[in-house]
């Protein structure tokens, strides 16, 4: 186009046009957007006063040097960005609530809240929330919600998309099992990533009725019983109405003392959402209850087989309640080899059987990549997942360099289409050789405690090859009916 030619006349014309555009944009911007400052010596003494004056598109900046006690209200304007600056401001309910619901009742659409700490929400109905979501579309980022009856409680709105990232939720719940660290209603979608949700008081660490859930690179855990502020959660993740769910790259921990032995629950209140497909890929599950547990609990109304691939299931319990679930390249062990289990350094130790043992997960039925490309980093952060050799099983790649096999492993075949039934055929008892045709997944163990590997033609059925998923028990090998 002529105005971009490098000539004096075109430069002059371009300058005049640019100047006119800038003046026009400045006039529009000045009329439609503003930054409202909150805090000591600022225009507004407390956040709610600023919300009452804000217009669509404004930014409300809250100074982090003080605690704002009893400042509760509804947020009505849309397209606001609310953020803490100069530290993280503390918003204390201090015995008050807005509309009998929350500290902040978010009525506007397209609201973003960043870098705030909120606590103390209580109401007579025992479902007081730090944030009550009643608008369409909401984002929470880099915040800390604790000590409320609900951290977040949202209404039903299938046109709404909720994004929660880089945030911490702790010790929320009224102790009645109906209130949770966060409870997302029947919205269009939830993206929950790089968060730390822990120690829910009787309720769940995450409950979502969203139609599509993307839950990736988070840590769900609880403090040991007897510790200060230890929680007693029910499910770590509860997706009661099914839907399409991507659970990828998470640390999912159940404490020894809890209120439900299930860890990830899917469709347990009826599979009423349109989707019925669950993808559980490259997670590390930890069960501290030595007597019981179900890692992936699937409701009887869910007929689509869940995909469980590249997961570590560490501790006692049943992998899944769904008999038709597709299980690929998972590692099952009472005590998997981690760098420091007590401190949640869950990178594999050197020479761990999970190293280079994963298989490519492919894509979902909708064409969404199931690859784990990041890792949770404490606290409420993330990092890129290293690429070193073949994919490791679990939520973390090994920290250091790993050995390279002398012969390349065969390329994994695509995941079977959802709905393909998988059965297991016993092929050997411990100490003998398991033989079959082609490349298949072989599992070694007994009574729900298994470790698995993908191999070709045959394998020794020994602890040297598979590790020991259940010490002291007589184990067998079985191979999958599905070729890999």
GROMACS .gro file of C-alpha atoms in nm:
model
  484
    1UNK     CA    1   0.000   0.000   0.000
    2UNK     CA    2   0.127   0.347  -0.090
    3UNK     CA    3   0.137   0.493   0.258
    4UNK     CA    4   0.408   0.242   0.357
    5UNK     CA    5   0.649   0.337   0.074
    6UNK     CA    6   0.971   0.494   0.194
    7UNK     CA    7   0.921   0.841   0.041
    8UNK     CA    8   0.899   1.184   0.199
    9UNK     CA    9   0.546   1.246   0.072
   10UNK     CA   10   0.413   0.913   0.194
   11UNK     CA   11   0.578   0.964   0.535
   12UNK     CA   12   0.409   1.302   0.567
   13UNK     CA   13   0.070   1.161   0.474
   14UNK     CA   14   0.115   0.870   0.710
   15UNK     CA   15   0.214   1.104   0.994
   16UNK     CA   16  -0.097   1.319   0.944
   17UNK     CA   17  -0.321   1.011   0.934
   18UNK     CA   18  -0.153   0.857   1.241
   19UNK     CA   19  -0.181   1.181   1.436
   20UNK     CA   20  -0.550   1.207   1.357
   21UNK     CA   21  -0.608   0.847   1.462
   22UNK     CA   22  -0.417   0.894   1.786
   23UNK     CA   23  -0.618   1.204   1.875
   24UNK     CA   24  -0.941   1.019   1.801
   25UNK     CA   25  -0.837   0.714   2.004
   26UNK     CA   26  -0.723   0.932   2.294
   27UNK     CA   27  -1.060   1.103   2.301
   28UNK     CA   28  -1.245   0.773   2.297
   29UNK     CA   29  -1.012   0.614   2.554
   30UNK     CA   30  -1.034   0.909   2.787
   31UNK     CA   31  -1.412   0.892   2.780
   32UNK     CA   32  -1.450   0.516   2.821
   33UNK     CA   33  -1.176   0.383   3.050
   34UNK     CA   34  -1.009   0.489   3.373
   35UNK     CA   35  -0.791   0.353   3.652
   36UNK     CA   36  -0.949   0.387   3.996
   37UNK     CA   37  -0.701   0.373   4.284
   38UNK     CA   38  -0.794   0.227   4.624
   39UNK     CA   39  -0.603   0.249   4.951
   40UNK     CA   40  -0.448   0.486   5.204
   41UNK     CA   41  -0.417   0.831   5.051
   42UNK     CA   42  -0.589   0.719   4.729
   43UNK     CA   43  -0.911   0.841   4.571
   44UNK     CA   44  -1.109   0.557   4.727
   45UNK     CA   45  -1.055   0.428   5.080
   46UNK     CA   46  -1.195   0.079   5.010
   47UNK     CA   47  -1.267  -0.137   4.704
   48UNK     CA   48  -1.648  -0.124   4.717
   49UNK     CA   49  -1.649   0.255   4.688
   50UNK     CA   50  -1.448   0.223   4.367
   51UNK     CA   51  -1.674  -0.052   4.229
   52UNK     CA   52  -1.975   0.176   4.278
   53UNK     CA   53  -1.816   0.445   4.060
   54UNK     CA   54  -1.653   0.222   3.800
   55UNK     CA   55  -1.765   0.206   3.438
   56UNK     CA   56  -1.728  -0.072   3.182
   57UNK     CA   57  -1.364  -0.115   3.082
   58UNK     CA   58  -1.219   0.046   3.396
   59UNK     CA   59  -0.931  -0.089   3.604
   60UNK     CA   60  -0.959  -0.088   3.984
   61UNK     CA   61  -0.620  -0.106   4.157
   62UNK     CA   62  -0.622  -0.196   4.527
   63UNK     CA   63  -0.316  -0.111   4.734
   64UNK     CA   64  -0.176  -0.416   4.911
   65UNK     CA   65  -0.046  -0.234   5.217
   66UNK     CA   66  -0.356  -0.284   5.431
   67UNK     CA   67  -0.648  -0.512   5.522
   68UNK     CA   68  -0.993  -0.401   5.408
   69UNK     CA   69  -1.228  -0.530   5.678
   70UNK     CA   70  -1.604  -0.563   5.631
   71UNK     CA   71  -1.593  -0.412   5.282
   72UNK     CA   72  -1.861  -0.629   5.117
   73UNK     CA   73  -2.071  -0.546   4.811
   74UNK     CA   74  -2.199  -0.640   4.466
   75UNK     CA   75  -1.989  -0.565   4.159
   76UNK     CA   76  -2.233  -0.453   3.889
   77UNK     CA   77  -2.031  -0.298   3.602
   78UNK     CA   78  -1.904  -0.529   3.328
   79UNK     CA   79  -1.558  -0.559   3.175
   80UNK     CA   80  -1.373  -0.457   3.490
   81UNK     CA   81  -1.019  -0.556   3.582
   82UNK     CA   82  -0.972  -0.562   3.960
   83UNK     CA   83  -0.617  -0.616   4.081
   84UNK     CA   84  -0.397  -0.583   4.384
   85UNK     CA   85  -0.086  -0.368   4.351
   86UNK     CA   86   0.215  -0.305   4.577
   87UNK     CA   87   0.159  -0.642   4.742
   88UNK     CA   88  -0.154  -0.852   4.783
   89UNK     CA   89  -0.444  -0.671   4.955
   90UNK     CA   90  -0.638  -0.863   5.221
   91UNK     CA   91  -1.017  -0.854   5.202
   92UNK     CA   92  -1.164  -0.970   5.535
   93UNK     CA   93  -1.540  -1.028   5.559
   94UNK     CA   94  -1.516  -0.947   5.930
   95UNK     CA   95  -1.863  -1.084   6.002
   96UNK     CA   96  -2.036  -0.906   5.714
   97UNK     CA   97  -2.174  -1.021   5.379
   98UNK     CA   98  -2.330  -0.878   5.065
   99UNK     CA   99  -2.689  -0.982   4.989
  100UNK     CA  100  -2.658  -1.280   5.223
  101UNK     CA  101  -2.418  -1.441   4.975
  102UNK     CA  102  -2.055  -1.336   4.972
  103UNK     CA  103  -1.782  -1.081   5.024
  104UNK     CA  104  -1.811  -0.978   4.658
  105UNK     CA  105  -2.115  -1.074   4.451
  106UNK     CA  106  -1.996  -1.053   4.090
  107UNK     CA  107  -2.297  -0.950   3.880
  108UNK     CA  108  -2.112  -0.790   3.590
  109UNK     CA  109  -1.992  -0.977   3.283
  110UNK     CA  110  -1.632  -1.030   3.170
  111UNK     CA  111  -1.476  -0.955   3.509
  112UNK     CA  112  -1.112  -1.028   3.593
  113UNK     CA  113  -0.983  -1.037   3.953
  114UNK     CA  114  -0.608  -1.057   4.012
  115UNK     CA  115  -0.379  -1.073   4.315
  116UNK     CA  116  -0.618  -1.050   4.610
  117UNK     CA  117  -0.653  -1.244   4.935
  118UNK     CA  118  -1.008  -1.303   5.062
  119UNK     CA  119  -1.123  -1.473   5.381
  120UNK     CA  120  -1.392  -1.500   5.647
  121UNK     CA  121  -1.708  -1.529   5.434
  122UNK     CA  122  -1.999  -1.673   5.635
  123UNK     CA  123  -2.377  -1.645   5.594
  124UNK     CA  124  -2.679  -1.797   5.773
  125UNK     CA  125  -2.728  -2.051   5.490
  126UNK     CA  126  -2.370  -2.178   5.541
  127UNK     CA  127  -2.270  -2.118   5.180
  128UNK     CA  128  -2.101  -1.782   5.211
  129UNK     CA  129  -1.839  -1.731   4.942
  130UNK     CA  130  -1.543  -1.505   4.896
  131UNK     CA  131  -1.665  -1.466   4.536
  132UNK     CA  132  -2.021  -1.538   4.424
  133UNK     CA  133  -2.038  -1.548   4.044
  134UNK     CA  134  -2.367  -1.437   3.887
  135UNK     CA  135  -2.249  -1.278   3.562
  136UNK     CA  136  -2.118  -1.422   3.236
  137UNK     CA  137  -1.744  -1.497   3.199
  138UNK     CA  138  -1.503  -1.459   3.488
  139UNK     CA  139  -1.128  -1.490   3.541
  140UNK     CA  140  -0.943  -1.526   3.872
  141UNK     CA  141  -0.565  -1.509   3.871
  142UNK     CA  142  -0.284  -1.512   4.131
  143UNK     CA  143  -0.513  -1.495   4.433
  144UNK     CA  144  -0.555  -1.669   4.771
  145UNK     CA  145  -0.901  -1.761   4.904
  146UNK     CA  146  -0.912  -1.930   5.244
  147UNK     CA  147  -1.123  -1.972   5.554
  148UNK     CA  148  -1.458  -1.913   5.378
  149UNK     CA  149  -1.762  -2.136   5.362
  150UNK     CA  150  -1.698  -2.148   4.986
  151UNK     CA  151  -1.395  -2.006   4.814
  152UNK     CA  152  -1.592  -1.951   4.494
  153UNK     CA  153  -1.958  -2.032   4.435
  154UNK     CA  154  -2.101  -1.983   4.088
  155UNK     CA  155  -2.451  -2.002   3.951
  156UNK     CA  156  -2.567  -2.195   3.644
  157UNK     CA  157  -2.502  -2.018   3.313
  158UNK     CA  158  -2.412  -2.231   3.011
  159UNK     CA  159  -2.302  -1.917   2.824
  160UNK     CA  160  -2.035  -1.842   3.083
  161UNK     CA  161  -1.671  -1.946   3.071
  162UNK     CA  162  -1.468  -1.945   3.393
  163UNK     CA  163  -1.087  -1.936   3.406
  164UNK     CA  164  -0.900  -1.986   3.737
  165UNK     CA  165  -0.521  -1.992   3.735
  166UNK     CA  166  -0.215  -1.945   3.957
  167UNK     CA  167  -0.432  -1.930   4.270
  168UNK     CA  168  -0.453  -2.101   4.608
  169UNK     CA  169  -0.764  -2.230   4.784
  170UNK     CA  170  -0.735  -2.360   5.138
  171UNK     CA  171  -0.951  -2.459   5.435
  172UNK     CA  172  -1.279  -2.346   5.281
  173UNK     CA  173  -1.602  -2.522   5.380
  174UNK     CA  174  -1.868  -2.503   5.649
  175UNK     CA  175  -1.805  -2.861   5.758
  176UNK     CA  176  -2.139  -2.987   5.627
  177UNK     CA  177  -2.023  -3.147   5.301
  178UNK     CA  178  -2.227  -2.903   5.091
  179UNK     CA  179  -1.965  -2.629   5.075
  180UNK     CA  180  -1.625  -2.656   4.913
  181UNK     CA  181  -1.293  -2.494   4.832
  182UNK     CA  182  -1.469  -2.394   4.514
  183UNK     CA  183  -1.798  -2.492   4.356
  184UNK     CA  184  -1.858  -2.410   3.991
  185UNK     CA  185  -2.216  -2.450   3.869
  186UNK     CA  186  -2.344  -2.562   3.529
  187UNK     CA  187  -2.143  -2.318   3.318
  188UNK     CA  188  -2.020  -2.362   2.962
  189UNK     CA  189  -1.659  -2.431   3.056
  190UNK     CA  190  -1.408  -2.423   3.338
  191UNK     CA  191  -1.034  -2.391   3.285
  192UNK     CA  192  -0.854  -2.466   3.613
  193UNK     CA  193  -0.474  -2.460   3.584
  194UNK     CA  194  -0.160  -2.401   3.792
  195UNK     CA  195  -0.360  -2.386   4.117
  196UNK     CA  196  -0.309  -2.527   4.467
  197UNK     CA  197  -0.635  -2.645   4.625
  198UNK     CA  198  -0.595  -2.808   4.964
  199UNK     CA  199  -0.748  -2.898   5.299
  200UNK     CA  200  -1.115  -2.849   5.217
  201UNK     CA  201  -1.321  -2.877   5.534
  202UNK     CA  202  -1.536  -3.190   5.466
  203UNK     CA  203  -1.632  -3.072   5.115
  204UNK     CA  204  -1.439  -3.116   4.790
  205UNK     CA  205  -1.115  -2.949   4.687
  206UNK     CA  206  -1.282  -2.880   4.350
  207UNK     CA  207  -1.643  -2.935   4.247
  208UNK     CA  208  -1.757  -2.840   3.898
  209UNK     CA  209  -2.077  -2.899   3.703
  210UNK     CA  210  -1.934  -2.728   3.394
  211UNK     CA  211  -2.010  -2.884   3.057
  212UNK     CA  212  -1.641  -2.885   2.965
  213UNK     CA  213  -1.369  -2.901   3.231
  214UNK     CA  214  -0.998  -2.855   3.160
  215UNK     CA  215  -0.813  -2.932   3.484
  216UNK     CA  216  -0.440  -2.923   3.426
  217UNK     CA  217  -0.112  -2.885   3.616
  218UNK     CA  218  -0.263  -2.834   3.962
  219UNK     CA  219  -0.194  -2.976   4.306
  220UNK     CA  220  -0.482  -3.114   4.512
  221UNK     CA  221  -0.361  -3.221   4.855
  222UNK     CA  222  -0.417  -3.198   5.229
  223UNK     CA  223  -0.206  -3.163   5.541
  224UNK     CA  224  -0.158  -3.477   5.756
  225UNK     CA  225  -0.416  -3.530   6.028
  226UNK     CA  226  -0.317  -3.362   6.354
  227UNK     CA  227  -0.133  -3.081   6.180
  228UNK     CA  228  -0.246  -2.721   6.218
  229UNK     CA  229  -0.536  -2.645   5.981
  230UNK     CA  230  -0.545  -2.999   5.840
  231UNK     CA  231  -0.844  -3.058   5.615
  232UNK     CA  232  -1.066  -3.364   5.581
  233UNK     CA  233  -1.188  -3.343   5.222
  234UNK     CA  234  -1.434  -3.567   5.043
  235UNK     CA  235  -1.340  -3.593   4.674
  236UNK     CA  236  -1.026  -3.418   4.558
  237UNK     CA  237  -1.203  -3.347   4.227
  238UNK     CA  238  -1.578  -3.389   4.179
  239UNK     CA  239  -1.738  -3.360   3.833
  240UNK     CA  240  -2.086  -3.481   3.932
  241UNK     CA  241  -2.265  -3.430   3.600
  242UNK     CA  242  -1.991  -3.572   3.374
  243UNK     CA  243  -1.937  -3.362   3.058
  244UNK     CA  244  -1.616  -3.350   2.858
  245UNK     CA  245  -1.329  -3.348   3.107
  246UNK     CA  246  -0.955  -3.320   3.051
  247UNK     CA  247  -0.762  -3.404   3.371
  248UNK     CA  248  -0.398  -3.369   3.268
  249UNK     CA  249  -0.071  -3.332   3.458
  250UNK     CA  250  -0.209  -3.293   3.810
  251UNK     CA  251  -0.094  -3.407   4.154
  252UNK     CA  252  -0.402  -3.560   4.321
  253UNK     CA  253  -0.349  -3.658   4.684
  254UNK     CA  254  -0.587  -3.815   4.933
  255UNK     CA  255  -0.491  -3.782   5.302
  256UNK     CA  256  -0.517  -4.069   5.548
  257UNK     CA  257  -0.814  -3.900   5.718
  258UNK     CA  258  -1.089  -3.795   5.478
  259UNK     CA  259  -1.465  -3.809   5.422
  260UNK     CA  260  -1.482  -4.013   5.102
  261UNK     CA  261  -1.238  -4.275   4.967
  262UNK     CA  262  -1.286  -4.162   4.606
  263UNK     CA  263  -1.027  -3.921   4.467
  264UNK     CA  264  -1.149  -3.818   4.120
  265UNK     CA  265  -1.527  -3.858   4.085
  266UNK     CA  266  -1.705  -3.831   3.751
  267UNK     CA  267  -2.078  -3.851   3.681
  268UNK     CA  268  -2.171  -3.963   4.031
  269UNK     CA  269  -2.487  -3.745   4.043
  270UNK     CA  270  -2.607  -3.840   3.695
  271UNK     CA  271  -2.436  -3.786   3.360
  272UNK     CA  272  -2.663  -3.497   3.260
  273UNK     CA  273  -2.409  -3.286   3.070
  274UNK     CA  274  -2.391  -3.331   2.691
  275UNK     CA  275  -2.043  -3.490   2.694
  276UNK     CA  276  -1.960  -3.821   2.857
  277UNK     CA  277  -1.586  -3.838   2.779
  278UNK     CA  278  -1.322  -3.835   3.052
  279UNK     CA  279  -0.949  -3.812   2.976
  280UNK     CA  280  -0.712  -3.876   3.269
  281UNK     CA  281  -0.357  -3.837   3.140
  282UNK     CA  282  -0.013  -3.801   3.303
  283UNK     CA  283  -0.134  -3.742   3.657
  284UNK     CA  284   0.028  -3.855   3.981
  285UNK     CA  285  -0.227  -3.996   4.227
  286UNK     CA  286  -0.126  -4.046   4.591
  287UNK     CA  287  -0.341  -4.229   4.845
  288UNK     CA  288  -0.233  -4.209   5.210
  289UNK     CA  289  -0.525  -4.424   5.328
  290UNK     CA  290  -0.367  -4.766   5.368
  291UNK     CA  291  -0.701  -4.951   5.384
  292UNK     CA  292  -0.919  -4.823   5.099
  293UNK     CA  293  -0.955  -4.590   4.804
  294UNK     CA  294  -1.069  -4.556   4.443
  295UNK     CA  295  -0.849  -4.338   4.228
  296UNK     CA  296  -1.101  -4.272   3.947
  297UNK     CA  297  -1.466  -4.320   4.041
  298UNK     CA  298  -1.705  -4.324   3.742
  299UNK     CA  299  -2.084  -4.319   3.775
  300UNK     CA  300  -2.294  -4.604   3.638
  301UNK     CA  301  -2.476  -4.371   3.394
  302UNK     CA  302  -2.150  -4.300   3.209
  303UNK     CA  303  -2.129  -4.547   2.920
  304UNK     CA  304  -1.830  -4.400   2.733
  305UNK     CA  305  -1.507  -4.566   2.850
  306UNK     CA  306  -1.276  -4.324   3.030
  307UNK     CA  307  -0.919  -4.300   2.902
  308UNK     CA  308  -0.658  -4.349   3.178
  309UNK     CA  309  -0.309  -4.314   3.034
  310UNK     CA  310   0.042  -4.247   3.168
  311UNK     CA  311  -0.077  -4.207   3.528
  312UNK     CA  312   0.099  -4.306   3.849
  313UNK     CA  313  -0.141  -4.465   4.100
  314UNK     CA  314   0.055  -4.474   4.426
  315UNK     CA  315  -0.095  -4.633   4.735
  316UNK     CA  316  -0.369  -4.878   4.822
  317UNK     CA  317  -0.694  -4.895   4.630
  318UNK     CA  318  -0.877  -4.968   4.307
  319UNK     CA  319  -0.765  -4.783   3.995
  320UNK     CA  320  -1.118  -4.725   3.863
  321UNK     CA  321  -1.474  -4.837   3.922
  322UNK     CA  322  -1.545  -4.843   3.547
  323UNK     CA  323  -1.484  -5.188   3.406
  324UNK     CA  324  -1.473  -5.063   3.046
  325UNK     CA  325  -1.214  -4.790   3.110
  326UNK     CA  326  -0.922  -4.785   2.866
  327UNK     CA  327  -0.603  -4.816   3.071
  328UNK     CA  328  -0.273  -4.754   2.893
  329UNK     CA  329   0.083  -4.724   3.021
  330UNK     CA  330  -0.013  -4.656   3.383
  331UNK     CA  331   0.213  -4.742   3.677
  332UNK     CA  332   0.055  -4.894   3.985
  333UNK     CA  333   0.256  -4.925   4.306
  334UNK     CA  334   0.199  -4.907   4.677
  335UNK     CA  335   0.518  -4.699   4.706
  336UNK     CA  336   0.630  -4.549   4.375
  337UNK     CA  337   0.984  -4.411   4.360
  338UNK     CA  338   0.981  -4.033   4.410
  339UNK     CA  339   1.271  -3.801   4.490
  340UNK     CA  340   1.106  -3.688   4.816
  341UNK     CA  341   0.751  -3.806   4.871
  342UNK     CA  342   0.715  -3.633   5.209
  343UNK     CA  343   0.801  -3.294   5.058
  344UNK     CA  344   0.598  -3.356   4.742
  345UNK     CA  345   0.903  -3.366   4.517
  346UNK     CA  346   0.738  -3.617   4.288
  347UNK     CA  347   1.001  -3.631   4.016
  348UNK     CA  348   1.097  -3.994   3.950
  349UNK     CA  349   1.414  -4.120   4.116
  350UNK     CA  350   1.701  -4.233   3.895
  351UNK     CA  351   1.628  -4.558   3.713
  352UNK     CA  352   1.260  -4.551   3.813
  353UNK     CA  353   1.043  -4.776   3.600
  354UNK     CA  354   0.822  -4.482   3.497
  355UNK     CA  355   1.109  -4.310   3.311
  356UNK     CA  356   1.065  -4.325   2.932
  357UNK     CA  357   0.772  -4.564   2.986
  358UNK     CA  358   0.485  -4.339   2.878
  359UNK     CA  359   0.307  -4.351   2.544
  360UNK     CA  360   0.179  -4.070   2.323
  361UNK     CA  361  -0.179  -3.995   2.431
  362UNK     CA  362  -0.294  -3.856   2.097
  363UNK     CA  363  -0.609  -3.645   2.080
  364UNK     CA  364  -0.958  -3.648   2.226
  365UNK     CA  365  -1.268  -3.738   2.026
  366UNK     CA  366  -1.304  -3.365   1.957
  367UNK     CA  367  -0.947  -3.336   1.830
  368UNK     CA  368  -0.799  -3.174   2.143
  369UNK     CA  369  -0.437  -3.268   2.217
  370UNK     CA  370  -0.398  -3.474   2.534
  371UNK     CA  371  -0.022  -3.412   2.558
  372UNK     CA  372   0.116  -3.300   2.895
  373UNK     CA  373   0.334  -2.998   2.811
  374UNK     CA  374   0.379  -2.841   3.156
  375UNK     CA  375   0.425  -2.932   3.525
  376UNK     CA  376   0.287  -2.793   3.848
  377UNK     CA  377   0.538  -2.586   4.047
  378UNK     CA  378   0.475  -2.506   4.412
  379UNK     CA  379   0.318  -2.274   4.517
  380UNK     CA  380   0.040  -2.221   4.257
  381UNK     CA  381   0.270  -2.190   3.957
  382UNK     CA  382   0.387  -2.392   3.660
  383UNK     CA  383   0.683  -2.469   3.440
  384UNK     CA  384   0.742  -2.630   3.103
  385UNK     CA  385   0.769  -3.007   3.106
  386UNK     CA  386   1.119  -3.105   2.990
  387UNK     CA  387   1.160  -3.317   2.680
  388UNK     CA  388   1.421  -3.583   2.753
  389UNK     CA  389   1.394  -3.917   2.581
  390UNK     CA  390   1.053  -4.078   2.570
  391UNK     CA  391   0.767  -3.949   2.783
  392UNK     CA  392   0.774  -4.042   3.153
  393UNK     CA  393   0.466  -4.171   3.332
  394UNK     CA  394   0.316  -3.932   3.587
  395UNK     CA  395   0.289  -3.556   3.635
  396UNK     CA  396   0.667  -3.494   3.627
  397UNK     CA  397   0.956  -3.578   3.401
  398UNK     CA  398   1.275  -3.699   3.570
  399UNK     CA  399   1.487  -3.402   3.679
  400UNK     CA  400   1.823  -3.518   3.549
  401UNK     CA  401   1.944  -3.686   3.232
  402UNK     CA  402   1.815  -4.036   3.174
  403UNK     CA  403   1.969  -4.329   2.994
  404UNK     CA  404   1.883  -4.386   2.630
  405UNK     CA  405   1.770  -4.738   2.533
  406UNK     CA  406   2.017  -4.924   2.314
  407UNK     CA  407   1.742  -4.992   2.061
  408UNK     CA  408   1.464  -4.747   1.982
  409UNK     CA  409   1.124  -4.829   2.125
  410UNK     CA  410   0.847  -4.889   1.870
  411UNK     CA  411   0.634  -4.586   1.793
  412UNK     CA  412   0.307  -4.605   1.985
  413UNK     CA  413  -0.011  -4.653   1.787
  414UNK     CA  414  -0.295  -4.401   1.823
  415UNK     CA  415  -0.525  -4.446   2.121
  416UNK     CA  416  -0.825  -4.670   2.054
  417UNK     CA  417  -1.143  -4.488   1.963
  418UNK     CA  418  -1.371  -4.418   2.261
  419UNK     CA  419  -1.607  -4.707   2.306
  420UNK     CA  420  -1.358  -4.981   2.215
  421UNK     CA  421  -1.388  -5.248   2.487
  422UNK     CA  422  -1.068  -5.365   2.651
  423UNK     CA  423  -1.024  -5.701   2.822
  424UNK     CA  424  -0.724  -5.862   2.990
  425UNK     CA  425  -0.602  -6.219   2.940
  426UNK     CA  426  -0.378  -6.382   3.199
  427UNK     CA  427  -0.060  -6.507   3.032
  428UNK     CA  428   0.184  -6.604   3.309
  429UNK     CA  429   0.235  -6.636   3.680
  430UNK     CA  430   0.522  -6.457   3.854
  431UNK     CA  431   0.863  -6.584   3.744
  432UNK     CA  432   0.748  -6.712   3.405
  433UNK     CA  433   0.728  -6.560   3.054
  434UNK     CA  434   0.418  -6.389   2.913
  435UNK     CA  435   0.391  -6.435   2.533
  436UNK     CA  436   0.146  -6.283   2.283
  437UNK     CA  437   0.129  -6.145   1.928
  438UNK     CA  438   0.214  -5.787   1.834
  439UNK     CA  439   0.271  -5.496   2.071
  440UNK     CA  440   0.046  -5.485   2.376
  441UNK     CA  441   0.018  -5.343   2.723
  442UNK     CA  442   0.100  -5.597   2.992
  443UNK     CA  443   0.004  -5.551   3.356
  444UNK     CA  444   0.171  -5.724   3.650
  445UNK     CA  445   0.017  -5.752   3.995
  446UNK     CA  446  -0.286  -5.871   4.187
  447UNK     CA  447  -0.623  -5.745   4.321
  448UNK     CA  448  -0.620  -5.402   4.159
  449UNK     CA  449  -0.252  -5.331   4.239
  450UNK     CA  450  -0.075  -5.333   3.903
  451UNK     CA  451   0.218  -5.181   3.718
  452UNK     CA  452   0.210  -5.182   3.338
  453UNK     CA  453   0.444  -5.169   3.040
  454UNK     CA  454   0.396  -5.169   2.664
  455UNK     CA  455   0.607  -5.449   2.510
  456UNK     CA  456   0.632  -5.655   2.191
  457UNK     CA  457   0.589  -6.035   2.164
  458UNK     CA  458   0.690  -6.140   2.518
  459UNK     CA  459   0.817  -6.029   2.857
  460UNK     CA  460   0.940  -6.184   3.178
  461UNK     CA  461   0.673  -6.167   3.447
  462UNK     CA  462   0.904  -6.051   3.728
  463UNK     CA  463   0.953  -5.767   3.973
  464UNK     CA  464   1.283  -5.691   3.798
  465UNK     CA  465   1.088  -5.590   3.488
  466UNK     CA  466   0.775  -5.436   3.645
  467UNK     CA  467   0.870  -5.340   4.000
  468UNK     CA  468   0.668  -5.470   4.293
  469UNK     CA  469   0.314  -5.325   4.301
  470UNK     CA  470   0.213  -5.536   4.603
  471UNK     CA  471   0.486  -5.668   4.827
  472UNK     CA  472   0.446  -6.019   4.967
  473UNK     CA  473   0.164  -6.117   4.731
  474UNK     CA  474   0.174  -6.375   4.452
  475UNK     CA  475   0.132  -6.187   4.124
  476UNK     CA  476   0.041  -6.264   3.762
  477UNK     CA  477   0.080  -6.104   3.418
  478UNK     CA  478  -0.208  -6.028   3.181
  479UNK     CA  479  -0.203  -5.864   2.840
  480UNK     CA  480  -0.454  -5.626   2.685
  481UNK     CA  481  -0.689  -5.733   2.406
  482UNK     CA  482  -0.608  -5.406   2.226
  483UNK     CA  483  -0.300  -5.395   2.006
  484UNK     CA  484  -0.077  -5.095   2.064
   0.00000   0.00000   0.00000
